[in-house]
XYZ file of C-alpha atoms in Angstrom:
425
model
C -0.039 -0.025 -0.005
C 1.139 3.487 -0.844
C 1.260 6.442 1.600
C -1.660 8.734 1.169
C 0.725 11.661 0.380
C 2.375 9.524 -2.342
C -0.900 8.835 -4.099
C -1.996 12.501 -3.988
C 1.500 13.577 -5.315
C 1.307 11.083 -8.245
C -2.130 12.440 -9.218
C -0.856 15.947 -9.307
C 0.970 15.944 -12.639
C 2.060 19.514 -12.360
C 3.700 18.981 -8.988
C 5.081 15.568 -9.978
C 7.063 17.108 -12.872
C 8.672 19.884 -10.685
C 12.325 19.571 -9.748
C 14.126 21.306 -6.928
C 17.832 21.921 -6.191
C 18.895 21.318 -2.553
C 22.103 23.088 -1.466
C 23.580 20.809 1.212
C 26.561 21.085 3.533
C 28.129 18.574 5.908
C 27.443 15.358 4.124
C 29.795 12.670 5.477
C 31.415 9.932 3.368
C 30.028 6.503 4.150
C 28.834 3.319 2.449
C 25.765 4.982 1.100
C 27.384 8.075 -0.436
C 30.165 5.928 -1.740
C 27.617 4.260 -4.077
C 26.757 7.627 -5.715
C 28.409 9.368 -8.604
C 29.934 12.195 -6.800
C 32.482 13.026 -4.100
C 31.714 14.318 -0.704
C 33.890 17.336 -0.053
C 35.342 18.087 3.325
C 33.837 21.578 3.037
C 31.642 23.591 0.737
C 28.284 22.621 -0.714
C 26.850 19.749 -2.660
C 23.878 20.428 -4.950
C 21.302 17.749 -5.328
C 18.438 17.780 -7.912
C 15.343 16.300 -6.379
C 11.881 15.676 -8.094
C 8.937 16.915 -6.110
C 7.658 13.379 -5.195
C 10.958 12.505 -3.619
C 11.506 15.646 -1.577
C 10.587 14.143 1.877
C 12.533 11.050 1.278
C 15.602 12.939 0.151
C 15.387 15.248 3.206
C 15.362 12.185 5.495
C 18.307 10.715 3.619
C 20.392 13.881 3.876
C 19.670 14.188 7.569
C 20.699 10.566 8.045
C 24.032 11.353 6.377
C 24.712 14.225 8.666
C 23.920 16.883 6.044
C 22.242 20.307 6.516
C 19.993 21.763 3.812
C 21.146 25.419 3.356
C 18.558 26.258 0.704
C 15.980 24.850 -1.639
C 15.617 26.352 -5.148
C 13.160 25.430 -7.900
C 15.197 24.161 -10.716
C 12.986 26.077 -13.139
C 14.203 29.290 -11.548
C 17.788 28.698 -12.807
C 18.754 29.846 -16.232
C 18.738 26.856 -18.614
C 20.928 26.327 -21.652
C 21.908 23.267 -23.731
C 20.157 20.973 -21.270
C 22.160 22.324 -18.262
C 21.597 24.974 -15.745
C 23.963 27.936 -15.210
C 25.438 25.888 -12.307
C 26.357 23.049 -14.653
C 23.720 20.755 -13.025
C 22.458 18.226 -15.540
C 18.770 17.770 -16.011
C 17.072 15.071 -13.926
C 17.386 11.621 -15.385
C 14.465 9.564 -16.507
C 14.708 7.108 -13.600
C 13.372 9.704 -11.149
C 16.397 9.392 -8.903
C 17.988 12.497 -7.322
C 21.189 13.409 -9.277
C 23.732 14.897 -6.927
C 26.424 17.260 -8.445
C 29.274 19.163 -6.894
C 29.319 22.778 -8.054
C 32.653 24.698 -7.964
C 33.045 26.910 -4.970
C 32.962 30.104 -7.082
C 29.667 28.918 -8.601
C 27.802 28.275 -5.336
C 24.180 29.555 -5.162
C 23.690 33.008 -3.638
C 20.734 34.148 -1.627
C 19.123 35.497 -4.760
C 18.937 34.148 -8.273
C 19.821 36.252 -11.410
C 16.307 37.606 -11.606
C 16.599 38.848 -7.976
C 14.046 36.427 -6.536
C 14.684 35.501 -2.954
C 15.494 31.827 -2.637
C 13.563 29.561 -0.371
C 15.619 28.825 2.736
C 15.259 25.584 4.583
C 13.942 26.536 8.044
C 16.123 24.698 10.460
C 14.598 24.454 13.920
C 16.744 25.335 16.864
C 19.071 22.491 17.688
C 17.912 21.103 21.033
C 20.805 18.697 20.959
C 23.722 21.128 20.282
C 25.786 19.597 23.029
C 25.533 15.983 21.695
C 28.917 14.557 20.755
C 29.393 14.109 17.012
C 32.344 12.972 14.894
C 34.899 12.727 17.668
C 36.748 10.171 15.503
C 36.694 10.580 11.690
C 37.461 8.097 8.908
C 41.021 9.460 8.337
C 41.828 9.177 12.088
C 39.688 6.418 13.637
C 39.969 5.062 17.170
C 41.438 1.587 17.388
C 39.181 -0.342 19.744
C 39.212 -3.995 20.809
C 36.541 -6.576 20.694
C 35.701 -7.648 24.169
C 33.011 -10.211 23.425
C 31.029 -11.421 20.390
C 27.891 -13.383 21.338
C 25.143 -14.974 19.213
C 21.643 -13.475 19.510
C 19.704 -15.996 17.215
C 18.726 -19.116 19.102
C 18.779 -22.671 17.648
C 16.355 -22.962 14.730
C 16.415 -19.224 13.943
C 17.340 -17.672 10.637
C 20.663 -16.067 9.802
C 23.468 -14.855 11.958
C 23.056 -11.921 14.402
C 25.707 -11.042 16.994
C 25.896 -8.780 19.999
C 29.471 -7.340 19.862
C 31.112 -5.297 22.666
C 34.082 -3.065 22.120
C 36.566 -1.575 24.612
C 36.784 2.224 24.376
C 39.479 2.584 27.076
C 41.962 5.345 26.162
C 39.548 6.998 23.800
C 37.534 10.246 23.944
C 34.553 8.548 22.348
C 31.358 9.485 24.253
C 27.893 8.839 22.839
C 24.289 8.785 23.872
C 21.343 6.461 23.123
C 20.101 6.638 19.598
C 23.413 7.473 17.957
C 25.526 5.399 15.599
C 29.224 4.582 15.139
C 31.160 3.786 12.006
C 33.267 0.651 11.492
C 35.954 0.507 8.951
C 36.663 -3.114 7.892
C 40.181 -4.154 6.955
C 41.328 -4.626 3.432
C 40.508 -2.960 0.087
C 37.380 -2.757 -2.035
C 36.964 -4.074 -5.630
C 38.750 -0.916 -6.880
C 41.794 -1.538 -4.713
C 40.966 1.391 -2.406
C 40.655 1.102 1.391
C 37.188 -0.054 2.561
C 34.778 2.700 3.513
C 33.137 2.884 6.895
C 29.746 1.278 7.544
C 27.359 2.874 10.152
C 25.739 0.759 12.847
C 23.188 1.878 15.401
C 24.566 1.638 18.985
C 22.883 -1.011 21.125
C 24.140 0.130 24.480
C 23.494 3.086 26.713
C 25.967 5.914 27.199
C 27.492 3.952 30.062
C 27.950 0.737 28.097
C 26.841 -2.804 28.966
C 29.127 -2.841 32.089
C 27.968 0.672 33.136
C 31.563 1.810 33.409
C 31.661 4.327 30.510
C 34.351 2.180 28.760
C 32.476 0.136 26.169
C 30.121 0.391 23.171
C 27.969 -2.455 21.795
C 26.502 -3.236 18.440
C 23.814 -5.663 17.193
C 25.037 -6.830 13.736
C 23.377 -9.179 11.239
C 25.559 -10.887 8.628
C 24.374 -9.477 5.333
C 23.643 -12.422 2.960
C 21.954 -12.268 -0.462
C 21.823 -13.908 -3.837
C 23.802 -12.281 -6.699
C 21.011 -11.233 -9.240
C 23.033 -12.588 -12.165
C 25.223 -15.414 -11.009
C 22.857 -16.642 -8.263
C 25.797 -17.197 -5.972
C 25.546 -16.245 -2.320
C 27.226 -12.909 -1.455
C 28.070 -11.892 2.118
C 28.476 -8.382 3.350
C 32.134 -7.275 3.794
C 31.832 -5.460 7.104
C 28.992 -7.345 8.650
C 30.795 -10.703 8.052
C 33.974 -9.204 9.462
C 32.197 -8.158 12.625
C 30.069 -11.254 13.130
C 33.177 -13.416 13.166
C 35.460 -11.034 15.052
C 37.512 -12.751 17.768
C 37.732 -11.203 21.324
C 40.945 -9.189 21.472
C 40.828 -8.259 17.703
C 41.294 -4.680 16.931
C 38.700 -2.684 15.051
C 38.610 0.859 13.505
C 35.823 2.940 15.020
C 34.532 6.400 13.915
C 31.813 8.660 15.203
C 29.595 8.959 16.937
C 26.996 10.457 14.553
C 23.238 11.112 14.476
C 20.737 13.222 16.310
C 17.533 11.960 14.656
C 16.859 9.057 17.190
C 17.668 10.673 20.546
C 15.354 10.117 23.523
C 13.520 13.026 25.049
C 14.869 14.076 28.421
C 11.523 14.134 30.008
C 11.227 11.066 32.367
C 7.525 11.143 32.092
C 7.439 10.809 28.318
C 5.581 8.204 26.435
C 7.745 6.243 23.928
C 6.405 4.077 21.076
C 9.035 1.893 19.395
C 8.536 -0.038 16.219
C 11.488 -2.236 15.152
C 12.343 -5.039 12.809
C 15.381 -7.317 13.181
C 18.538 -5.430 14.136
C 16.497 -2.147 14.232
C 16.109 -3.283 17.845
C 19.528 -1.832 18.578
C 18.575 1.705 19.598
C 15.410 0.479 21.307
C 17.565 -1.757 23.527
C 19.622 1.320 24.541
C 16.426 3.212 25.326
C 14.992 0.411 27.385
C 18.181 -0.172 29.304
C 18.277 3.527 30.188
C 14.634 3.360 31.309
C 14.490 0.080 33.184
C 17.879 -1.543 34.020
C 18.702 -1.214 37.741
C 22.380 -0.396 37.282
C 21.525 2.200 34.632
C 18.888 3.870 36.831
C 21.481 3.998 39.637
C 23.945 5.646 37.256
C 21.414 8.227 36.088
C 19.857 9.863 39.269
C 18.801 12.824 37.114
C 16.782 10.522 34.738
C 14.374 8.101 36.419
C 11.833 7.005 33.821
C 8.302 7.059 35.007
C 6.491 7.239 31.706
C 5.263 4.509 29.364
C 7.144 2.579 26.756
C 5.607 0.333 24.069
C 7.776 -1.869 21.824
C 6.354 -3.529 18.806
C 9.038 -5.854 17.447
C 8.901 -7.709 14.160
C 10.912 -10.939 13.568
C 10.589 -14.046 11.373
C 10.605 -16.743 14.056
C 10.649 -17.014 17.818
C 14.416 -17.950 17.916
C 14.993 -14.596 16.042
C 13.640 -12.505 18.940
C 16.808 -10.644 19.662
C 17.369 -9.876 23.456
C 14.334 -11.903 24.293
C 15.175 -12.657 27.837
C 16.215 -9.074 28.574
C 12.978 -7.662 27.040
C 10.702 -10.040 28.869
C 12.550 -9.531 32.189
C 12.018 -5.773 31.965
C 8.358 -6.246 31.009
C 7.785 -8.489 34.028
C 9.476 -6.006 36.406
C 7.719 -2.908 35.040
C 4.388 -4.177 33.751
C 2.745 -0.671 34.144
C 5.462 1.136 32.229
C 6.586 -1.314 29.566
C 4.404 -3.076 26.958
C 5.980 -5.655 24.693
C 4.318 -6.814 21.505
C 5.788 -9.262 19.003
C 4.959 -9.737 15.275
C 6.477 -13.114 14.341
C 5.865 -13.357 10.620
C 6.445 -17.054 9.997
C 4.518 -18.272 13.021
C 1.631 -15.861 13.454
C -1.280 -14.973 11.064
C -2.768 -11.593 10.358
C -6.532 -11.248 10.131
C -6.440 -11.950 6.394
C -4.576 -15.289 7.016
C -1.251 -14.044 5.795
C 1.980 -13.602 7.699
C 1.936 -11.333 10.737
C 4.246 -8.375 9.987
C 4.882 -5.371 12.170
C 2.493 -3.198 10.104
C -0.263 -5.764 10.823
C 0.294 -5.412 14.542
C 0.218 -1.628 14.115
C -3.134 -1.950 12.248
C -4.452 -4.160 15.011
C -3.654 -1.511 17.680
C -3.998 1.524 15.408
C -6.716 3.292 17.416
C -4.829 2.909 20.627
C -1.550 4.041 19.046
C -3.265 6.999 17.499
C -4.642 8.187 20.847
C -1.145 7.894 22.309
C 0.556 9.643 19.413
C -1.741 12.687 19.818
C -0.388 13.252 23.367
C 2.370 16.002 23.455
C 4.526 13.840 25.633
C 4.621 10.947 23.086
C 7.635 10.232 20.911
C 7.506 7.577 18.189
C 10.702 5.719 16.965
C 10.874 3.475 13.865
C 13.953 1.553 13.030
C 14.575 -1.380 10.662
C 13.393 -2.265 7.169
C 12.071 0.636 5.137
C 9.296 -1.530 3.799
C 7.345 -1.317 6.988
C 6.758 2.446 6.760
C 3.948 2.376 4.185
C 1.911 -0.178 6.205
C 2.329 1.816 9.378
C 1.230 4.978 7.645
C -1.789 3.179 6.121
C -2.868 1.910 9.578
C -2.552 5.339 11.168
C -4.267 6.992 8.241
C -7.352 4.925 8.867
C -7.272 5.598 12.641
C -6.759 9.335 12.243
C -9.550 9.552 9.559
C -12.100 8.396 12.080
C -11.604 11.775 13.776
C -11.488 13.732 10.550
C -7.719 14.124 10.697
C -5.421 13.635 7.677
C -2.484 11.552 8.942
C 0.016 12.766 6.334
C -0.522 16.315 7.497
C -0.479 15.439 11.103
C 2.664 13.415 10.734
C 4.413 16.400 9.225
C 3.469 18.408 12.266
C 4.833 15.994 14.807
C 7.999 15.530 12.723
C 8.461 19.268 12.853
C 7.915 19.133 16.570
C 10.626 16.464 16.900
C 8.241 13.712 18.006
C 8.449 11.328 15.040
C 11.830 9.670 14.555
C 12.617 7.273 11.665
C 15.833 5.416 10.722
C 15.113 2.799 8.100
C 17.199 1.139 5.436
């Protein structure tokens, strides 16, 4: 099912044909940007052409990559000649993908175009997390940490390999908070003979680490495995395979931390809705430890969670419920503050008789979730496979419509208010 906003956008042919140019600064080099056709400069701007129907998606991607949108300019406002703009930005390609282009520094967009029209500036809200640590260690100067432990999270009979890996940060200045990510640079070279680029992973531990001694960071990593579309052979992810089979004592190159999109509110009375699939549980585990673990609560006298947390967790089989014992122990100890709901796709059925996915659980509880989301103290976090977003939106669209509210509009409002947090891949 499509999002309501997507359907409306497609129907509006005039809007659907419009193209905008984003001026972006601060993009970091990582696995995703490495797959594009342009370089990320250490400073200066990157100009990205974006069709109207991809604007929100591209904004989220830029934010996820650490970029800041300086301005948004309709491409039609730029002087065109020979199929190119005055900035040397090629016309959008027929595949509808954003085409990023670096413009020389002397050609960067000014506040007004040649006709004197004021450009639309991206209205950045005041950064409520200005003191959050970011990029303490960069790719050209990573911290060399050591693997302390590497434990399997998938029980017998489960699908795939997922590991909980703990790293020693002793001797580093690397501080982080719940909801951030770190980069891992695997050893060796890529297919072009260049050093491997970093890969980002959501941190699965609190700022104090699993041992609550401020000396470790933990990740939840699934070994990437897929069939090559042409040869049919099994291909394994370079970095995820390296990490999943890392021996205790082995060194690893760590960068970061990065990210401010998934940070918890500081209000201990907040209501927190969490929707996760697979290793998307990583930041949720960090939140829940901060909220409910005894040692964590003792280490955070200024933050004693008294609110309500609801985790909806999608996995293929029961043995794939990552951190199952931890989650159920916290639920048993704090039944009034923590609600735990599973969507086990290969074992449970949705009302139509198909597999029970996370979006089906959201649909099942849509009215209740909608009432919670409307409360000003509620923050919603979504992490995992991007495919679940449309189903979640469809369920909440139906619930909101019962009260005459357009979900796509309301969602924009709570995003702007910093209460809707998404990190999907």
